[in-house]
mmCIF file of C-alpha atoms in Angstrom:
data_model
loop_
_atom_site.group_PDB
_atom_site.id
_atom_site.type_symbol
_atom_site.label_atom_id
_atom_site.label_comp_id
_atom_site.label_asym_id
_atom_site.label_seq_id
_atom_site.Cartn_x
_atom_site.Cartn_y
_atom_site.Cartn_z
ATOM 1 C CA MET S 558 31.645 -20.101 28.618
ATOM 2 C CA LYS S 559 30.287 -21.323 24.803
ATOM 3 C CA TYR S 560 27.519 -19.698 23.061
ATOM 4 C CA PRO S 561 25.151 -21.207 20.549
ATOM 5 C CA ALA S 562 26.129 -20.703 17.015
ATOM 6 C CA LYS S 563 23.045 -18.899 16.367
ATOM 7 C CA TRP S 564 24.055 -16.181 18.696
ATOM 8 C CA GLY S 565 26.951 -15.296 16.744
ATOM 9 C CA VAL S 566 24.715 -14.812 13.615
ATOM 10 C CA GLN S 567 22.264 -12.687 15.574
ATOM 11 C CA ILE S 568 25.149 -10.653 16.803
ATOM 12 C CA ALA S 569 26.704 -10.339 13.348
ATOM 13 C CA GLY S 570 23.433 -9.219 12.070
ATOM 14 C CA MET S 571 23.351 -6.325 14.682
ATOM 15 C CA ILE S 572 26.686 -5.211 13.630
ATOM 16 C CA PHE S 573 25.740 -5.311 10.027
ATOM 17 C CA GLN S 574 22.464 -3.278 10.636
ATOM 18 C CA THR S 575 24.484 -0.569 12.740
ATOM 19 C CA ARG S 576 27.258 -0.573 9.984
ATOM 20 C CA SER S 577 24.631 -0.306 7.207
ATOM 21 C CA SER S 578 22.965 2.518 8.815
ATOM 22 C CA THR S 579 26.370 4.488 8.792
ATOM 23 C CA ILE S 580 27.318 3.527 5.282
ATOM 24 C CA THR S 581 23.895 4.300 3.647
ATOM 25 C CA GLY S 582 22.920 7.108 5.960
ATOM 26 C CA LYS S 583 19.348 5.540 6.503
ATOM 27 C CA ASP S 584 18.124 4.136 9.719
ATOM 28 C CA THR S 585 18.044 0.461 8.842
ATOM 29 C CA ASN S 586 17.987 -0.777 12.189
ATOM 30 C CA HIS S 587 14.018 -2.031 12.134
ATOM 31 C CA MET S 588 13.719 -5.732 12.852
ATOM 32 C CA SER S 589 10.226 -5.783 11.354
ATOM 33 C CA GLN S 590 10.626 -2.882 9.113
ATOM 34 C CA SER S 591 7.283 -1.081 9.835
ATOM 35 C CA SER S 592 8.610 2.282 8.715
ATOM 36 C CA PHE S 593 8.763 3.573 5.075
ATOM 37 C CA GLY S 594 10.192 6.803 3.903
ATOM 38 C CA ASN S 595 13.312 8.838 4.457
ATOM 39 C CA LYS S 596 12.377 12.347 4.968
ATOM 40 C CA PHE S 597 8.595 11.927 5.240
ATOM 41 C CA LYS S 598 8.478 8.692 7.337
ATOM 42 C CA VAL S 599 5.499 6.542 7.969
ATOM 43 C CA THR S 600 5.373 3.957 10.787
ATOM 44 C CA THR S 601 2.226 1.611 10.869
ATOM 45 C CA TRP S 602 1.117 -0.170 13.910
ATOM 46 C CA GLY S 603 -1.399 -2.646 15.127
ATOM 47 C CA GLU S 604 -3.069 -5.995 14.577
ATOM 48 C CA SER S 605 -6.295 -6.966 12.982
ATOM 49 C CA HIS S 606 -7.870 -8.079 16.270
ATOM 50 C CA GLY S 607 -6.065 -5.935 18.565
ATOM 51 C CA LYS S 608 -7.373 -2.888 20.270
ATOM 52 C CA ALA S 609 -6.372 -0.423 17.731
ATOM 53 C CA LEU S 610 -4.142 0.280 14.497
ATOM 54 C CA GLY S 611 -2.663 3.343 13.444
ATOM 55 C CA ALA S 612 0.471 5.311 12.011
ATOM 56 C CA VAL S 613 2.950 7.798 13.055
ATOM 57 C CA ILE S 614 4.086 10.186 10.476
ATOM 58 C CA ASP S 615 7.385 12.056 11.046
ATOM 59 C CA GLY S 616 8.519 14.776 8.597
ATOM 60 C CA CYS S 617 5.306 16.499 7.664
ATOM 61 C CA PRO S 618 5.941 20.220 7.449
ATOM 62 C CA ALA S 619 4.386 22.772 9.766
ATOM 63 C CA GLY S 620 1.493 24.710 8.704
ATOM 64 C CA LEU S 621 -0.425 22.217 6.628
ATOM 65 C CA PRO S 622 -4.230 22.571 7.203
ATOM 66 C CA LEU S 623 -5.390 19.252 8.521
ATOM 67 C CA CYS S 624 -8.400 17.681 10.419
ATOM 68 C CA GLU S 625 -9.712 14.402 11.027
ATOM 69 C CA GLU S 626 -12.187 14.823 8.310
ATOM 70 C CA ASP S 627 -9.260 14.929 5.729
ATOM 71 C CA ILE S 628 -8.118 11.628 6.693
ATOM 72 C CA GLN S 629 -11.554 10.152 7.337
ATOM 73 C CA LYS S 630 -12.405 10.631 3.523
ATOM 74 C CA PHE S 631 -9.624 8.155 2.685
ATOM 75 C CA LEU S 632 -10.421 5.746 5.236
ATOM 76 C CA ASP S 633 -14.015 5.510 4.212
ATOM 77 C CA ARG S 634 -12.805 4.269 0.662
ATOM 78 C CA ARG S 635 -11.210 1.159 2.347
ATOM 79 C CA LYS S 636 -13.335 0.381 5.212
ATOM 80 C CA PRO S 637 -15.261 -2.815 5.057
ATOM 81 C CA GLY S 638 -18.979 -3.294 4.701
ATOM 82 C CA GLN S 639 -19.558 -0.933 1.764
ATOM 83 C CA SER S 640 -21.232 -3.715 -0.600
ATOM 84 C CA ARG S 641 -22.036 -7.433 -0.867
ATOM 85 C CA TYR S 642 -18.630 -7.844 -2.630
ATOM 86 C CA THR S 643 -16.652 -6.740 0.620
ATOM 87 C CA THR S 644 -16.436 -8.314 4.078
ATOM 88 C CA ALA S 645 -19.270 -8.127 6.341
ATOM 89 C CA ARG S 646 -17.052 -6.781 9.106
ATOM 90 C CA LYS S 647 -18.674 -3.745 10.369
ATOM 91 C CA GLU S 648 -15.999 -1.297 11.105
ATOM 92 C CA GLY S 649 -16.519 2.579 11.464
ATOM 93 C CA ASP S 650 -12.773 3.003 11.027
ATOM 94 C CA LEU S 651 -12.951 6.284 12.574
ATOM 95 C CA VAL S 652 -9.711 8.066 12.878
ATOM 96 C CA GLU S 653 -8.240 9.952 16.015
ATOM 97 C CA ILE S 654 -5.410 12.646 15.560
ATOM 98 C CA LEU S 655 -3.528 11.858 18.845
ATOM 99 C CA SER S 656 -0.534 14.590 18.197
ATOM 100 C CA GLY S 657 1.123 16.837 15.682
ATOM 101 C CA VAL S 658 -1.890 18.943 14.968
ATOM 102 C CA PHE S 659 -2.723 22.229 16.608
ATOM 103 C CA GLU S 660 -5.579 24.540 15.892
ATOM 104 C CA GLY S 661 -6.233 23.060 12.553
ATOM 105 C CA LYS S 662 -2.594 22.988 11.394
ATOM 106 C CA THR S 663 0.447 20.628 11.476
ATOM 107 C CA THR S 664 2.813 21.583 14.035
ATOM 108 C CA GLY S 665 6.093 19.749 12.491
ATOM 109 C CA THR S 666 6.210 17.235 14.956
ATOM 110 C CA PRO S 667 5.305 13.540 14.760
ATOM 111 C CA ILE S 668 1.626 13.151 13.925
ATOM 112 C CA SER S 669 0.005 10.153 15.639
ATOM 113 C CA LEU S 670 -3.199 8.594 14.219
ATOM 114 C CA MET S 671 -5.219 5.865 15.686
ATOM 115 C CA VAL S 672 -8.507 3.616 14.524
ATOM 116 C CA ARG S 673 -9.880 1.576 17.115
ATOM 117 C CA ASN S 674 -11.159 -1.847 16.442
ATOM 118 C CA THR S 675 -14.756 -2.505 17.283
ATOM 119 C CA ASP S 676 -15.865 -5.668 15.553
ATOM 120 C CA GLN S 677 -13.541 -8.463 16.060
ATOM 121 C CA ARG S 678 -14.631 -11.954 15.926
ATOM 122 C CA SER S 679 -11.589 -13.892 17.036
ATOM 123 C CA ARG S 680 -13.595 -16.904 17.325
ATOM 124 C CA ASP S 681 -13.837 -17.407 13.609
ATOM 125 C CA TYR S 682 -10.278 -18.080 13.702
ATOM 126 C CA GLY S 683 -9.821 -20.861 16.226
ATOM 127 C CA ASN S 684 -9.448 -23.752 13.701
ATOM 128 C CA ILE S 685 -6.155 -22.091 12.322
ATOM 129 C CA ALA S 686 -4.295 -21.584 15.537
ATOM 130 C CA TYR S 687 -2.429 -24.743 14.822
ATOM 131 C CA SER S 688 -2.685 -25.016 10.958
ATOM 132 C CA TYR S 689 -1.572 -23.181 8.007
ATOM 133 C CA ARG S 690 -3.970 -21.525 5.467
ATOM 134 C CA PRO S 691 -3.043 -21.634 2.005
ATOM 135 C CA GLY S 692 -2.174 -18.151 0.320
ATOM 136 C CA HIS S 693 -1.708 -16.654 3.728
ATOM 137 C CA ALA S 694 1.497 -15.631 5.866
ATOM 138 C CA ASP S 695 0.788 -18.269 8.805
ATOM 139 C CA TYR S 696 3.619 -20.578 7.765
ATOM 140 C CA THR S 697 6.251 -18.058 7.039
ATOM 141 C CA PHE S 698 5.440 -16.049 10.148
ATOM 142 C CA ASP S 699 5.825 -19.265 12.234
ATOM 143 C CA GLN S 700 9.233 -19.808 10.437
ATOM 144 C CA LYS S 701 10.480 -16.348 10.975
ATOM 145 C CA TYR S 702 9.331 -15.455 14.421
ATOM 146 C CA GLY S 703 8.268 -19.034 16.092
ATOM 147 C CA PHE S 704 5.078 -17.366 17.264
ATOM 148 C CA ARG S 705 1.969 -15.464 15.629
ATOM 149 C CA ASP S 706 -1.080 -13.864 16.307
ATOM 150 C CA TYR S 707 -3.673 -15.936 14.377
ATOM 151 C CA ARG S 708 -6.527 -13.866 14.789
ATOM 152 C CA GLY S 709 -7.282 -12.381 11.381
ATOM 153 C CA GLY S 710 -3.705 -12.565 10.230
ATOM 154 C CA GLY S 711 -2.353 -10.317 12.961
ATOM 155 C CA ARG S 712 0.039 -7.941 11.471
ATOM 156 C CA SER S 713 -0.123 -9.683 8.089
ATOM 157 C CA SER S 714 -3.877 -8.746 7.889
ATOM 158 C CA GLY S 715 -5.287 -6.288 5.292
ATOM 159 C CA ARG S 716 -6.157 -4.048 8.237
ATOM 160 C CA GLU S 717 -2.416 -3.102 8.589
ATOM 161 C CA THR S 718 -3.311 -0.810 5.604
ATOM 162 C CA ILE S 719 -5.325 1.594 7.750
ATOM 163 C CA GLY S 720 -2.253 3.216 8.719
ATOM 164 C CA ARG S 721 -0.914 3.373 5.206
ATOM 165 C CA VAL S 722 -4.209 5.067 3.929
ATOM 166 C CA ALA S 723 -4.290 7.573 6.841
ATOM 167 C CA ALA S 724 -0.736 8.665 6.336
ATOM 168 C CA GLY S 725 -1.516 8.606 2.626
ATOM 169 C CA ALA S 726 -4.444 11.335 3.200
ATOM 170 C CA ILE S 727 -1.791 13.372 4.718
ATOM 171 C CA ALA S 728 0.767 13.116 1.973
ATOM 172 C CA SER S 729 -1.951 13.696 -0.670
ATOM 173 C CA LYS S 730 -2.784 17.125 1.023
ATOM 174 C CA ILE S 731 0.899 17.952 0.695
ATOM 175 C CA LEU S 732 0.854 17.039 -3.161
ATOM 176 C CA GLY S 733 -2.298 18.966 -3.567
ATOM 177 C CA GLU S 734 -0.538 22.038 -2.108
ATOM 178 C CA LEU S 735 1.892 21.731 -4.941
ATOM 179 C CA GLY S 736 -0.663 21.043 -7.781
ATOM 180 C CA ILE S 737 0.096 17.171 -8.028
ATOM 181 C CA SER S 738 -3.082 14.972 -8.330
ATOM 182 C CA ILE S 739 -3.552 11.308 -8.351
ATOM 183 C CA CYS S 740 -6.416 9.340 -9.971
ATOM 184 C CA THR S 741 -6.334 5.632 -9.084
ATOM 185 C CA TYR S 742 -9.228 3.137 -10.221
ATOM 186 C CA THR S 743 -9.774 -0.412 -10.790
ATOM 187 C CA LYS S 744 -8.664 -1.456 -14.412
ATOM 188 C CA SER S 745 -9.843 -4.958 -14.167
ATOM 189 C CA ILE S 746 -11.492 -7.789 -12.012
ATOM 190 C CA GLY S 747 -10.668 -11.293 -13.145
ATOM 191 C CA PRO S 748 -11.288 -11.320 -17.052
ATOM 192 C CA VAL S 749 -13.265 -8.140 -17.097
ATOM 193 C CA GLU S 750 -11.356 -5.218 -18.095
ATOM 194 C CA ILE S 751 -12.571 -1.677 -18.574
ATOM 195 C CA ALA S 752 -13.209 -0.536 -22.276
ATOM 196 C CA SER S 753 -13.852 3.203 -21.782
ATOM 197 C CA PHE S 754 -12.891 5.755 -19.227
ATOM 198 C CA ASN S 755 -15.100 8.167 -17.479
ATOM 199 C CA LYS S 756 -13.567 9.757 -14.281
ATOM 200 C CA GLU S 757 -16.895 10.542 -12.966
ATOM 201 C CA GLU S 758 -18.079 6.944 -12.952
ATOM 202 C CA ILE S 759 -15.110 5.802 -10.649
ATOM 203 C CA HIS S 760 -17.058 6.640 -7.435
ATOM 204 C CA GLN S 761 -20.333 5.612 -8.768
ATOM 205 C CA ASN S 762 -19.938 1.704 -8.614
ATOM 206 C CA ALA S 763 -19.014 -0.901 -5.953
ATOM 207 C CA PHE S 764 -15.763 -1.639 -7.865
ATOM 208 C CA TYR S 765 -14.165 1.826 -8.402
ATOM 209 C CA MET S 766 -14.264 1.226 -12.315
ATOM 210 C CA PRO S 767 -14.275 4.241 -14.585
ATOM 211 C CA ASP S 768 -16.526 2.132 -16.930
ATOM 212 C CA ALA S 769 -20.085 1.405 -15.708
ATOM 213 C CA GLN S 770 -20.682 -1.599 -18.294
ATOM 214 C CA ALA S 771 -17.494 -3.207 -17.026
ATOM 215 C CA ALA S 772 -18.704 -2.718 -13.410
ATOM 216 C CA VAL S 773 -21.954 -4.595 -14.203
ATOM 217 C CA LYS S 774 -19.807 -7.542 -15.786
ATOM 218 C CA ALA S 775 -17.480 -7.590 -12.726
ATOM 219 C CA GLY S 776 -20.505 -7.844 -10.514
ATOM 220 C CA GLU S 777 -21.721 -10.817 -12.450
ATOM 221 C CA TYR S 778 -18.238 -12.493 -12.656
ATOM 222 C CA LEU S 779 -18.050 -12.068 -8.745
ATOM 223 C CA GLU S 780 -21.485 -13.456 -8.250
ATOM 224 C CA GLU S 781 -20.315 -16.691 -10.116
ATOM 225 C CA CYS S 782 -17.136 -16.850 -7.851
ATOM 226 C CA MET S 783 -19.039 -16.406 -4.778
ATOM 227 C CA LYS S 784 -21.510 -19.051 -5.890
ATOM 228 C CA ASN S 785 -18.502 -21.345 -6.329
ATOM 229 C CA GLN S 786 -17.225 -20.382 -2.863
ATOM 230 C CA ASP S 787 -14.121 -18.773 -4.740
ATOM 231 C CA SER S 788 -12.565 -15.357 -5.098
ATOM 232 C CA ALA S 789 -11.091 -13.093 -7.770
ATOM 233 C CA GLY S 790 -8.193 -10.701 -8.463
ATOM 234 C CA GLY S 791 -7.531 -7.881 -10.591
ATOM 235 C CA VAL S 792 -5.458 -4.898 -11.643
ATOM 236 C CA ILE S 793 -5.429 -1.423 -10.086
ATOM 237 C CA GLU S 794 -4.179 1.590 -12.130
ATOM 238 C CA CYS S 795 -2.685 4.759 -10.814
ATOM 239 C CA ARG S 796 -2.195 8.010 -12.763
ATOM 240 C CA ILE S 797 -0.188 10.943 -11.298
ATOM 241 C CA THR S 798 -0.407 14.369 -12.990
ATOM 242 C CA GLY S 799 1.646 17.454 -12.185
ATOM 243 C CA THR S 800 4.678 15.858 -10.754
ATOM 244 C CA PRO S 801 7.992 17.933 -11.504
ATOM 245 C CA ALA S 802 10.765 16.407 -13.579
ATOM 246 C CA GLY S 803 13.808 15.613 -11.281
ATOM 247 C CA LEU S 804 12.411 13.328 -8.474
ATOM 248 C CA GLY S 805 14.253 10.125 -7.899
ATOM 249 C CA GLU S 806 17.907 9.109 -7.750
ATOM 250 C CA PRO S 807 19.919 7.806 -10.623
ATOM 251 C CA VAL S 808 20.853 4.314 -8.852
ATOM 252 C CA PHE S 809 19.404 2.283 -6.100
ATOM 253 C CA ASP S 810 16.613 4.875 -4.973
ATOM 254 C CA LYS S 811 15.252 5.335 -8.517
ATOM 255 C CA LEU S 812 11.644 6.682 -8.309
ATOM 256 C CA SER S 813 10.420 3.697 -10.178
ATOM 257 C CA ALA S 814 12.222 1.391 -7.619
ATOM 258 C CA LEU S 815 10.716 3.450 -4.737
ATOM 259 C CA LEU S 816 7.120 3.240 -6.083
ATOM 260 C CA ALA S 817 7.766 -0.520 -7.032
ATOM 261 C CA HIS S 818 8.787 -1.134 -3.048
ATOM 262 C CA ALA S 819 6.032 0.919 -1.889
ATOM 263 C CA LEU S 820 3.333 -1.131 -3.922
ATOM 264 C CA MET S 821 4.688 -4.521 -3.588
ATOM 265 C CA SER S 822 4.854 -4.018 0.211
ATOM 266 C CA ILE S 823 1.123 -4.198 0.087
ATOM 267 C CA GLY S 824 0.302 -7.658 1.058
ATOM 268 C CA ALA S 825 -1.902 -8.434 -2.089
ATOM 269 C CA VAL S 826 0.187 -7.004 -4.733
ATOM 270 C CA LYS S 827 1.960 -9.770 -6.575
ATOM 271 C CA ALA S 828 3.456 -7.482 -9.612
ATOM 272 C CA VAL S 829 3.971 -3.684 -10.573
ATOM 273 C CA GLU S 830 4.001 -2.073 -13.902
ATOM 274 C CA ILE S 831 5.146 1.311 -14.881
ATOM 275 C CA GLY S 832 4.288 2.819 -18.241
ATOM 276 C CA ASP S 833 4.034 0.267 -20.950
ATOM 277 C CA GLY S 834 5.153 -2.406 -18.300
ATOM 278 C CA ILE S 835 5.871 -5.747 -19.443
ATOM 279 C CA ALA S 836 4.588 -4.864 -23.137
ATOM 280 C CA VAL S 837 8.177 -3.520 -23.756
ATOM 281 C CA THR S 838 9.409 -6.977 -24.029
ATOM 282 C CA SER S 839 7.601 -7.316 -27.373
ATOM 283 C CA SER S 840 8.260 -3.868 -28.420
ATOM 284 C CA ASN S 841 11.220 -2.291 -30.385
ATOM 285 C CA GLY S 842 13.433 0.621 -29.598
ATOM 286 C CA SER S 843 11.822 2.685 -32.559
ATOM 287 C CA THR S 844 8.366 2.191 -30.952
ATOM 288 C CA ASP S 845 9.287 2.206 -27.147
ATOM 289 C CA ASN S 846 11.339 5.436 -27.180
ATOM 290 C CA ASP S 847 9.630 8.781 -26.219
ATOM 291 C CA GLY S 848 10.578 11.494 -28.414
ATOM 292 C CA PHE S 849 10.920 15.137 -27.200
ATOM 293 C CA THR S 850 9.594 18.446 -28.530
ATOM 294 C CA VAL S 851 9.083 21.976 -27.638
ATOM 295 C CA LYS S 852 5.628 23.205 -26.720
ATOM 296 C CA ASP S 853 4.836 26.870 -25.617
ATOM 297 C CA GLY S 854 8.637 27.128 -24.817
ATOM 298 C CA GLU S 855 8.770 23.921 -22.545
ATOM 299 C CA ILE S 856 10.277 20.483 -23.430
ATOM 300 C CA ILE S 857 7.662 17.845 -23.387
ATOM 301 C CA LYS S 858 7.708 14.436 -24.715
ATOM 302 C CA THR S 859 5.831 13.147 -27.914
ATOM 303 C CA SER S 860 4.561 9.849 -26.151
ATOM 304 C CA ASN S 861 4.821 8.338 -22.715
ATOM 305 C CA HIS S 862 5.571 4.664 -23.046
ATOM 306 C CA ALA S 863 8.010 5.230 -20.203
ATOM 307 C CA GLY S 864 5.152 6.169 -17.934
ATOM 308 C CA GLY S 865 6.648 9.393 -16.562
ATOM 309 C CA ILE S 866 9.876 7.971 -15.397
ATOM 310 C CA MET S 867 13.276 7.590 -17.434
ATOM 311 C CA GLY S 868 16.449 6.589 -15.902
ATOM 312 C CA GLY S 869 14.716 6.469 -12.505
ATOM 313 C CA ILE S 870 14.009 9.980 -12.472
ATOM 314 C CA SER S 871 10.555 11.611 -13.152
ATOM 315 C CA ASP S 872 10.333 13.422 -16.439
ATOM 316 C CA GLY S 873 7.564 15.798 -15.765
ATOM 317 C CA SER S 874 4.831 13.919 -17.627
ATOM 318 C CA GLU S 875 2.134 11.633 -16.285
ATOM 319 C CA ILE S 876 3.167 8.906 -14.060
ATOM 320 C CA ILE S 877 1.222 5.657 -14.693
ATOM 321 C CA LEU S 878 1.558 2.705 -12.372
ATOM 322 C CA ARG S 879 -0.248 -0.597 -12.336
ATOM 323 C CA ALA S 880 -0.665 -2.984 -9.305
ATOM 324 C CA HIS S 881 -1.697 -6.588 -9.975
ATOM 325 C CA ILE S 882 -3.719 -7.837 -7.126
ATOM 326 C CA LYS S 883 -3.959 -11.684 -6.157
ATOM 327 C CA PRO S 884 -7.282 -13.271 -5.500
ATOM 328 C CA THR S 885 -8.568 -13.152 -1.729
ATOM 329 C CA PRO S 886 -6.747 -16.400 -0.295
ATOM 330 C CA SER S 887 -9.418 -16.943 2.354
ATOM 331 C CA ILE S 888 -12.105 -18.941 0.497
ATOM 332 C CA SER S 889 -14.642 -21.632 2.005
ATOM 333 C CA GLN S 890 -13.770 -24.330 -0.470
ATOM 334 C CA PRO S 891 -11.864 -27.199 1.222
ATOM 335 C CA GLN S 892 -8.153 -26.667 0.688
ATOM 336 C CA GLN S 893 -5.174 -29.188 1.418
ATOM 337 C CA THR S 894 -2.764 -28.066 4.216
ATOM 338 C CA VAL S 895 -1.079 -29.385 7.418
ATOM 339 C CA THR S 896 -1.074 -28.701 10.977
ATOM 340 C CA LYS S 897 2.061 -27.221 12.975
ATOM 341 C CA ASP S 898 2.450 -30.905 13.954
ATOM 342 C CA LYS S 899 2.780 -31.918 10.301
ATOM 343 C CA GLU S 900 -0.709 -33.791 10.313
ATOM 344 C CA PRO S 901 -2.699 -33.544 6.798
ATOM 345 C CA LEU S 902 -5.837 -31.321 6.975
ATOM 346 C CA SER S 903 -8.433 -30.435 4.773
ATOM 347 C CA LEU S 904 -9.223 -26.762 5.741
ATOM 348 C CA GLU S 905 -12.413 -24.722 5.080
ATOM 349 C CA ILE S 906 -12.012 -21.057 6.014
ATOM 350 C CA HIS S 907 -15.198 -19.458 7.567
ATOM 351 C CA GLY S 908 -15.726 -15.887 8.849
ATOM 352 C CA ARG S 909 -16.232 -12.633 7.163
ATOM 353 C CA HIS S 910 -13.953 -12.230 3.996
ATOM 354 C CA ASP S 911 -13.892 -10.173 0.643
ATOM 355 C CA PRO S 912 -14.544 -12.078 -2.378
ATOM 356 C CA VAL S 913 -12.285 -9.584 -4.085
ATOM 357 C CA ILE S 914 -9.713 -7.358 -2.491
ATOM 358 C CA VAL S 915 -9.239 -4.994 -5.422
ATOM 359 C CA PRO S 916 -11.803 -2.187 -4.880
ATOM 360 C CA ARG S 917 -10.728 -1.648 -1.245
ATOM 361 C CA ALA S 918 -7.142 -1.756 -2.273
ATOM 362 C CA VAL S 919 -7.614 1.056 -4.823
ATOM 363 C CA VAL S 920 -7.160 3.747 -2.030
ATOM 364 C CA VAL S 921 -4.172 1.671 -0.531
ATOM 365 C CA VAL S 922 -2.420 1.874 -3.857
ATOM 366 C CA GLU S 923 -2.996 5.591 -4.069
ATOM 367 C CA SER S 924 -1.831 6.181 -0.633
ATOM 368 C CA MET S 925 1.400 4.340 -1.130
ATOM 369 C CA ALA S 926 2.114 6.291 -4.194
ATOM 370 C CA ALA S 927 1.336 9.552 -2.485
ATOM 371 C CA ILE S 928 3.661 8.593 0.548
ATOM 372 C CA THR S 929 6.386 7.854 -1.961
ATOM 373 C CA LEU S 930 6.007 11.025 -3.949
ATOM 374 C CA ALA S 931 5.996 13.056 -0.917
ATOM 375 C CA ASP S 932 9.128 11.716 0.361
ATOM 376 C CA ALA S 933 10.873 12.046 -2.966
ATOM 377 C CA LEU S 934 9.831 15.836 -3.105
ATOM 378 C CA PHE S 935 11.552 16.368 0.157
ATOM 379 C CA VAL S 936 14.678 14.527 -0.491
ATOM 380 C CA ASN S 937 14.885 16.345 -3.781
ATOM 381 C CA MET S 938 14.904 19.718 -2.309
ATOM 382 C CA SER S 939 18.753 19.322 -1.584
ATOM 383 C CA SER S 940 19.662 17.938 -5.034
ATOM 384 C CA GLN S 941 21.072 21.350 -6.261
ATOM 385 C CA MET S 942 23.088 24.018 -4.623
ATOM 386 C CA ASP S 943 20.651 26.905 -6.056
ATOM 387 C CA LYS S 944 17.797 25.229 -4.502
ATOM 388 C CA VAL S 945 19.433 25.281 -0.997
ATOM 389 C CA ARG S 946 20.734 28.919 -1.579
ATOM 390 C CA ASP S 947 17.298 30.198 -2.849
ATOM 391 C CA PHE S 948 15.711 28.619 0.228
ATOM 392 C CA TYR S 949 17.947 30.219 2.817
ATOM 393 C CA ARG S 950 18.644 33.395 1.045
ATOM 394 C CA LYS S 951 17.383 36.314 2.991
#
């Protein structure tokens, strides 16, 4: 009996996945790669217009104080309907802890979290069932799977980030127990960039900008975009303080690589910078290098162009990340596209969409950074024999 040639490719792929798991020591046998992390592993599930979305977090230590309110605070920062500059979809995004917590503390077993969808309007997406929206994953999903959930983008929808944010809230609690804090904010929207920094201002405007004047200008810019049936992108900056030196691996799992992977896995992120980022291309070694000195008996750097990571390993100084967010692809201007049958089509996207993704993505960037750091902390616990000996010494 002869088998189609593509079967051989599929079988070879399965063998490679199994062998790669053995070689790397990591579980790589995930066809859709919905899991992230090694020791602190997060798996997200659900679709935009399904019954619910959520996450399963495996590897959280027992004894961490945790309740639904701890997670809800994070989800409230990304939920829709917060201002005229976000989608009008009304979702409470109320989280339910299904497992892994007993009497207010984590049990060390998998934590399952769920958020129910309550305001789906799938009829808004009827015209894209057989056509491809510019800037979306419709075409690529069809090419990969041969089938897709077209309602709101299904798995590729921004609502997938609910699971990331819920897990990020738990990771942030772990970091807080260790004195590590994360401050994330909007650095720019379109051409409008912050000119000053006031941490207290971040949660006082609709854009999570630490500059009140810039927030006003951003609002004016977005009004013009909305008038023209258009959208805008921007930059999110994330600053992490209190991270110990030594996190990250020297080769493939550099902390910088892991953070870039985490942030680039967010659908709207098109570029990631660490420290001076792309500015280093026009710098010199004499100005880019961070010197060292001693203060109060501790080795510290004289500058932080590297953004807290050198050689792929944290150096103990502030970690500085920037995520560049693309404009919302769902706009009501006529756009050129084709149908699945290759017929030309002028498509106007209707429904409820954000004119800018950036403000709601701030907490998503923060959450992915927190998840990455929590995982790196747990992996690093076995980097030195002395650490293992001290941990198990009676």
